[in-house]
Amino acid sequence: MIFITARFRVKAEDADQWPEISRSFTEATRAEPGNLWFDWSRSLDDPQEYVLLEAFKDDGAEAHVSSDHFKQAQQDLPPHLEETPRIVNFQVPGEEWSELGEMAVD
């Protein structure tokens, strides 16, 4: 799978509304055939920072960046951001989360 982590620094006045601002993009991406997950989290230390964890089957990421909803997000989301999002993108085996054995729950 292709695993992507991106950090979005949202303008202070838009930070509380970011889940709604990004909702149509999020829902459309989650509905893509190659999408495995697309999950937002808000930083505990910086209320303006959202982290996006997304994963696609190997052939799904190309379709994602070519989609109409991605192109629309390229227009709709940047006006709400303070800076260009930062990203880490890599390919890993499998298509599921692994257990964190060091914190196993009985």
PDB file of C-alpha atoms in Angstrom:
ATOM      1  CA  MET A   1       0.000   0.000   0.000  1.00  0.00           C
ATOM      2  CA  ILE A   2       0.955   3.617  -0.367  1.00  0.00           C
ATOM      3  CA  PHE A   3       0.879   5.299   3.052  1.00  0.00           C
ATOM      4  CA  ILE A   4       0.792   9.083   3.286  1.00  0.00           C
ATOM      5  CA  THR A   5       0.998  11.371   6.292  1.00  0.00           C
ATOM      6  CA  ALA A   6       0.414  15.083   5.749  1.00  0.00           C
ATOM      7  CA  ARG A   7       0.479  18.010   8.180  1.00  0.00           C
ATOM      8  CA  PHE A   8      -1.880  20.906   7.494  1.00  0.00           C
ATOM      9  CA  ARG A   9      -1.440  24.237   9.300  1.00  0.00           C
ATOM     10  CA  VAL A  10      -4.886  25.828   9.137  1.00  0.00           C
ATOM     11  CA  LYS A  11      -5.514  29.534   9.614  1.00  0.00           C
ATOM     12  CA  ALA A  12      -6.545  30.279  13.205  1.00  0.00           C
ATOM     13  CA  GLU A  13      -9.948  31.610  12.187  1.00  0.00           C
ATOM     14  CA  ASP A  14     -10.692  28.386  10.240  1.00  0.00           C
ATOM     15  CA  ALA A  15      -9.178  25.778  12.564  1.00  0.00           C
ATOM     16  CA  ASP A  16     -12.391  24.856  14.392  1.00  0.00           C
ATOM     17  CA  GLN A  17     -14.292  24.580  11.093  1.00  0.00           C
ATOM     18  CA  TRP A  18     -11.633  22.513   9.272  1.00  0.00           C
ATOM     19  CA  PRO A  19     -13.569  19.219   9.564  1.00  0.00           C
ATOM     20  CA  GLU A  20     -16.511  20.845   7.790  1.00  0.00           C
ATOM     21  CA  ILE A  21     -14.317  22.747   5.308  1.00  0.00           C
ATOM     22  CA  SER A  22     -12.614  19.509   4.248  1.00  0.00           C
ATOM     23  CA  ARG A  23     -15.709  17.278   4.541  1.00  0.00           C
ATOM     24  CA  SER A  24     -16.633  16.929   0.847  1.00  0.00           C
ATOM     25  CA  PHE A  25     -13.020  16.123  -0.071  1.00  0.00           C
ATOM     26  CA  THR A  26     -12.770  13.635   2.794  1.00  0.00           C
ATOM     27  CA  GLU A  27     -16.023  11.860   1.925  1.00  0.00           C
ATOM     28  CA  ALA A  28     -15.219  11.679  -1.798  1.00  0.00           C
ATOM     29  CA  THR A  29     -11.739  10.305  -1.104  1.00  0.00           C
ATOM     30  CA  ARG A  30     -13.045   7.677   1.312  1.00  0.00           C
ATOM     31  CA  ALA A  31     -15.442   6.519  -1.432  1.00  0.00           C
ATOM     32  CA  GLU A  32     -12.625   5.923  -3.947  1.00  0.00           C
ATOM     33  CA  PRO A  33     -12.177   2.243  -4.872  1.00  0.00           C
ATOM     34  CA  GLY A  34      -8.449   2.209  -4.005  1.00  0.00           C
ATOM     35  CA  ASN A  35      -8.716   4.109  -0.711  1.00  0.00           C
ATOM     36  CA  LEU A  36      -7.965   2.105   2.435  1.00  0.00           C
ATOM     37  CA  TRP A  37      -8.340   4.963   4.919  1.00  0.00           C
ATOM     38  CA  PHE A  38      -8.378   8.760   5.048  1.00  0.00           C
ATOM     39  CA  ASP A  39      -8.380  10.001   8.643  1.00  0.00           C
ATOM     40  CA  TRP A  40      -7.858  13.460  10.132  1.00  0.00           C
ATOM     41  CA  SER A  41      -6.532  14.158  13.640  1.00  0.00           C
ATOM     42  CA  ARG A  42      -6.031  17.461  15.383  1.00  0.00           C
ATOM     43  CA  SER A  43      -2.800  18.151  17.224  1.00  0.00           C
ATOM     44  CA  LEU A  44      -3.013  18.195  21.022  1.00  0.00           C
ATOM     45  CA  ASP A  45      -0.239  20.813  21.143  1.00  0.00           C
ATOM     46  CA  ASP A  46      -1.230  23.098  18.270  1.00  0.00           C
ATOM     47  CA  PRO A  47      -4.947  23.625  17.580  1.00  0.00           C
ATOM     48  CA  GLN A  48      -4.127  24.960  14.111  1.00  0.00           C
ATOM     49  CA  GLU A  49      -2.452  21.734  13.012  1.00  0.00           C
ATOM     50  CA  TYR A  50      -4.304  18.790  11.525  1.00  0.00           C
ATOM     51  CA  VAL A  51      -2.599  15.550  10.545  1.00  0.00           C
ATOM     52  CA  LEU A  52      -3.995  13.443   7.736  1.00  0.00           C
ATOM     53  CA  LEU A  53      -3.277   9.699   7.601  1.00  0.00           C
ATOM     54  CA  GLU A  54      -4.220   8.178   4.293  1.00  0.00           C
ATOM     55  CA  ALA A  55      -3.541   4.904   2.541  1.00  0.00           C
ATOM     56  CA  PHE A  56      -4.275   3.573  -0.907  1.00  0.00           C
ATOM     57  CA  LYS A  57      -3.869   0.274  -2.656  1.00  0.00           C
ATOM     58  CA  ASP A  58      -0.797   0.562  -4.873  1.00  0.00           C
ATOM     59  CA  ASP A  59      -2.742   1.727  -7.904  1.00  0.00           C
ATOM     60  CA  GLY A  60      -5.170   3.954  -5.968  1.00  0.00           C
ATOM     61  CA  ALA A  61      -2.994   6.983  -5.272  1.00  0.00           C
ATOM     62  CA  GLU A  62      -2.613   7.932  -8.928  1.00  0.00           C
ATOM     63  CA  ALA A  63      -6.383   7.834  -9.433  1.00  0.00           C
ATOM     64  CA  HIS A  64      -6.774   9.942  -6.277  1.00  0.00           C
ATOM     65  CA  VAL A  65      -4.592  12.833  -7.459  1.00  0.00           C
ATOM     66  CA  SER A  66      -6.257  12.718 -10.889  1.00  0.00           C
ATOM     67  CA  SER A  67      -9.811  12.818  -9.503  1.00  0.00           C
ATOM     68  CA  ASP A  68     -12.192  15.738  -9.893  1.00  0.00           C
ATOM     69  CA  HIS A  69     -12.604  16.060  -6.123  1.00  0.00           C
ATOM     70  CA  PHE A  70      -8.812  16.309  -5.661  1.00  0.00           C
ATOM     71  CA  LYS A  71      -8.664  19.055  -8.276  1.00  0.00           C
ATOM     72  CA  GLN A  72     -11.521  20.826  -6.511  1.00  0.00           C
ATOM     73  CA  ALA A  73      -9.741  20.514  -3.159  1.00  0.00           C
ATOM     74  CA  GLN A  74      -6.665  22.120  -4.730  1.00  0.00           C
ATOM     75  CA  GLN A  75      -8.857  25.184  -5.264  1.00  0.00           C
ATOM     76  CA  ASP A  76     -10.978  25.064  -2.105  1.00  0.00           C
ATOM     77  CA  LEU A  77      -8.544  24.167   0.693  1.00  0.00           C
ATOM     78  CA  PRO A  78      -5.428  26.378   0.270  1.00  0.00           C
ATOM     79  CA  PRO A  79      -7.262  29.648   1.107  1.00  0.00           C
ATOM     80  CA  HIS A  80      -7.816  28.183   4.606  1.00  0.00           C
ATOM     81  CA  LEU A  81      -4.142  27.251   5.141  1.00  0.00           C
ATOM     82  CA  GLU A  82      -1.273  29.271   6.591  1.00  0.00           C
ATOM     83  CA  GLU A  83       1.387  27.300   4.710  1.00  0.00           C
ATOM     84  CA  THR A  84       1.852  24.523   2.200  1.00  0.00           C
ATOM     85  CA  PRO A  85       1.102  21.142   3.810  1.00  0.00           C
ATOM     86  CA  ARG A  86       4.097  18.921   4.598  1.00  0.00           C
ATOM     87  CA  ILE A  87       3.991  15.278   3.556  1.00  0.00           C
ATOM     88  CA  VAL A  88       5.683  11.916   4.061  1.00  0.00           C
ATOM     89  CA  ASN A  89       4.829   9.335   1.439  1.00  0.00           C
ATOM     90  CA  PHE A  90       6.083   5.748   1.309  1.00  0.00           C
ATOM     91  CA  GLN A  91       5.143   2.275   0.166  1.00  0.00           C
ATOM     92  CA  VAL A  92       4.695  -0.474   2.744  1.00  0.00           C
ATOM     93  CA  PRO A  93       3.657  -4.124   2.462  1.00  0.00           C
ATOM     94  CA  GLY A  94       0.117  -5.160   3.308  1.00  0.00           C
ATOM     95  CA  GLU A  95      -3.147  -3.229   3.475  1.00  0.00           C
ATOM     96  CA  GLU A  96      -3.940  -3.175   7.197  1.00  0.00           C
ATOM     97  CA  TRP A  97      -2.678  -1.706  10.454  1.00  0.00           C
ATOM     98  CA  SER A  98      -0.332  -3.949  12.451  1.00  0.00           C
ATOM     99  CA  GLU A  99      -0.651  -4.431  16.219  1.00  0.00           C
ATOM    100  CA  LEU A 100       1.630  -2.473  18.531  1.00  0.00           C
ATOM    101  CA  GLY A 101       2.922  -5.521  20.379  1.00  0.00           C
ATOM    102  CA  GLU A 102       4.749  -3.475  23.014  1.00  0.00           C
ATOM    103  CA  MET A 103       1.365  -2.288  24.309  1.00  0.00           C
ATOM    104  CA  ALA A 104      -0.632  -5.486  23.859  1.00  0.00           C
ATOM    105  CA  VAL A 105      -3.936  -5.619  25.682  1.00  0.00           C
ATOM    106  CA  ASP A 106      -4.903  -8.947  27.262  1.00  0.00           C
TER     107      ASP A 106
END
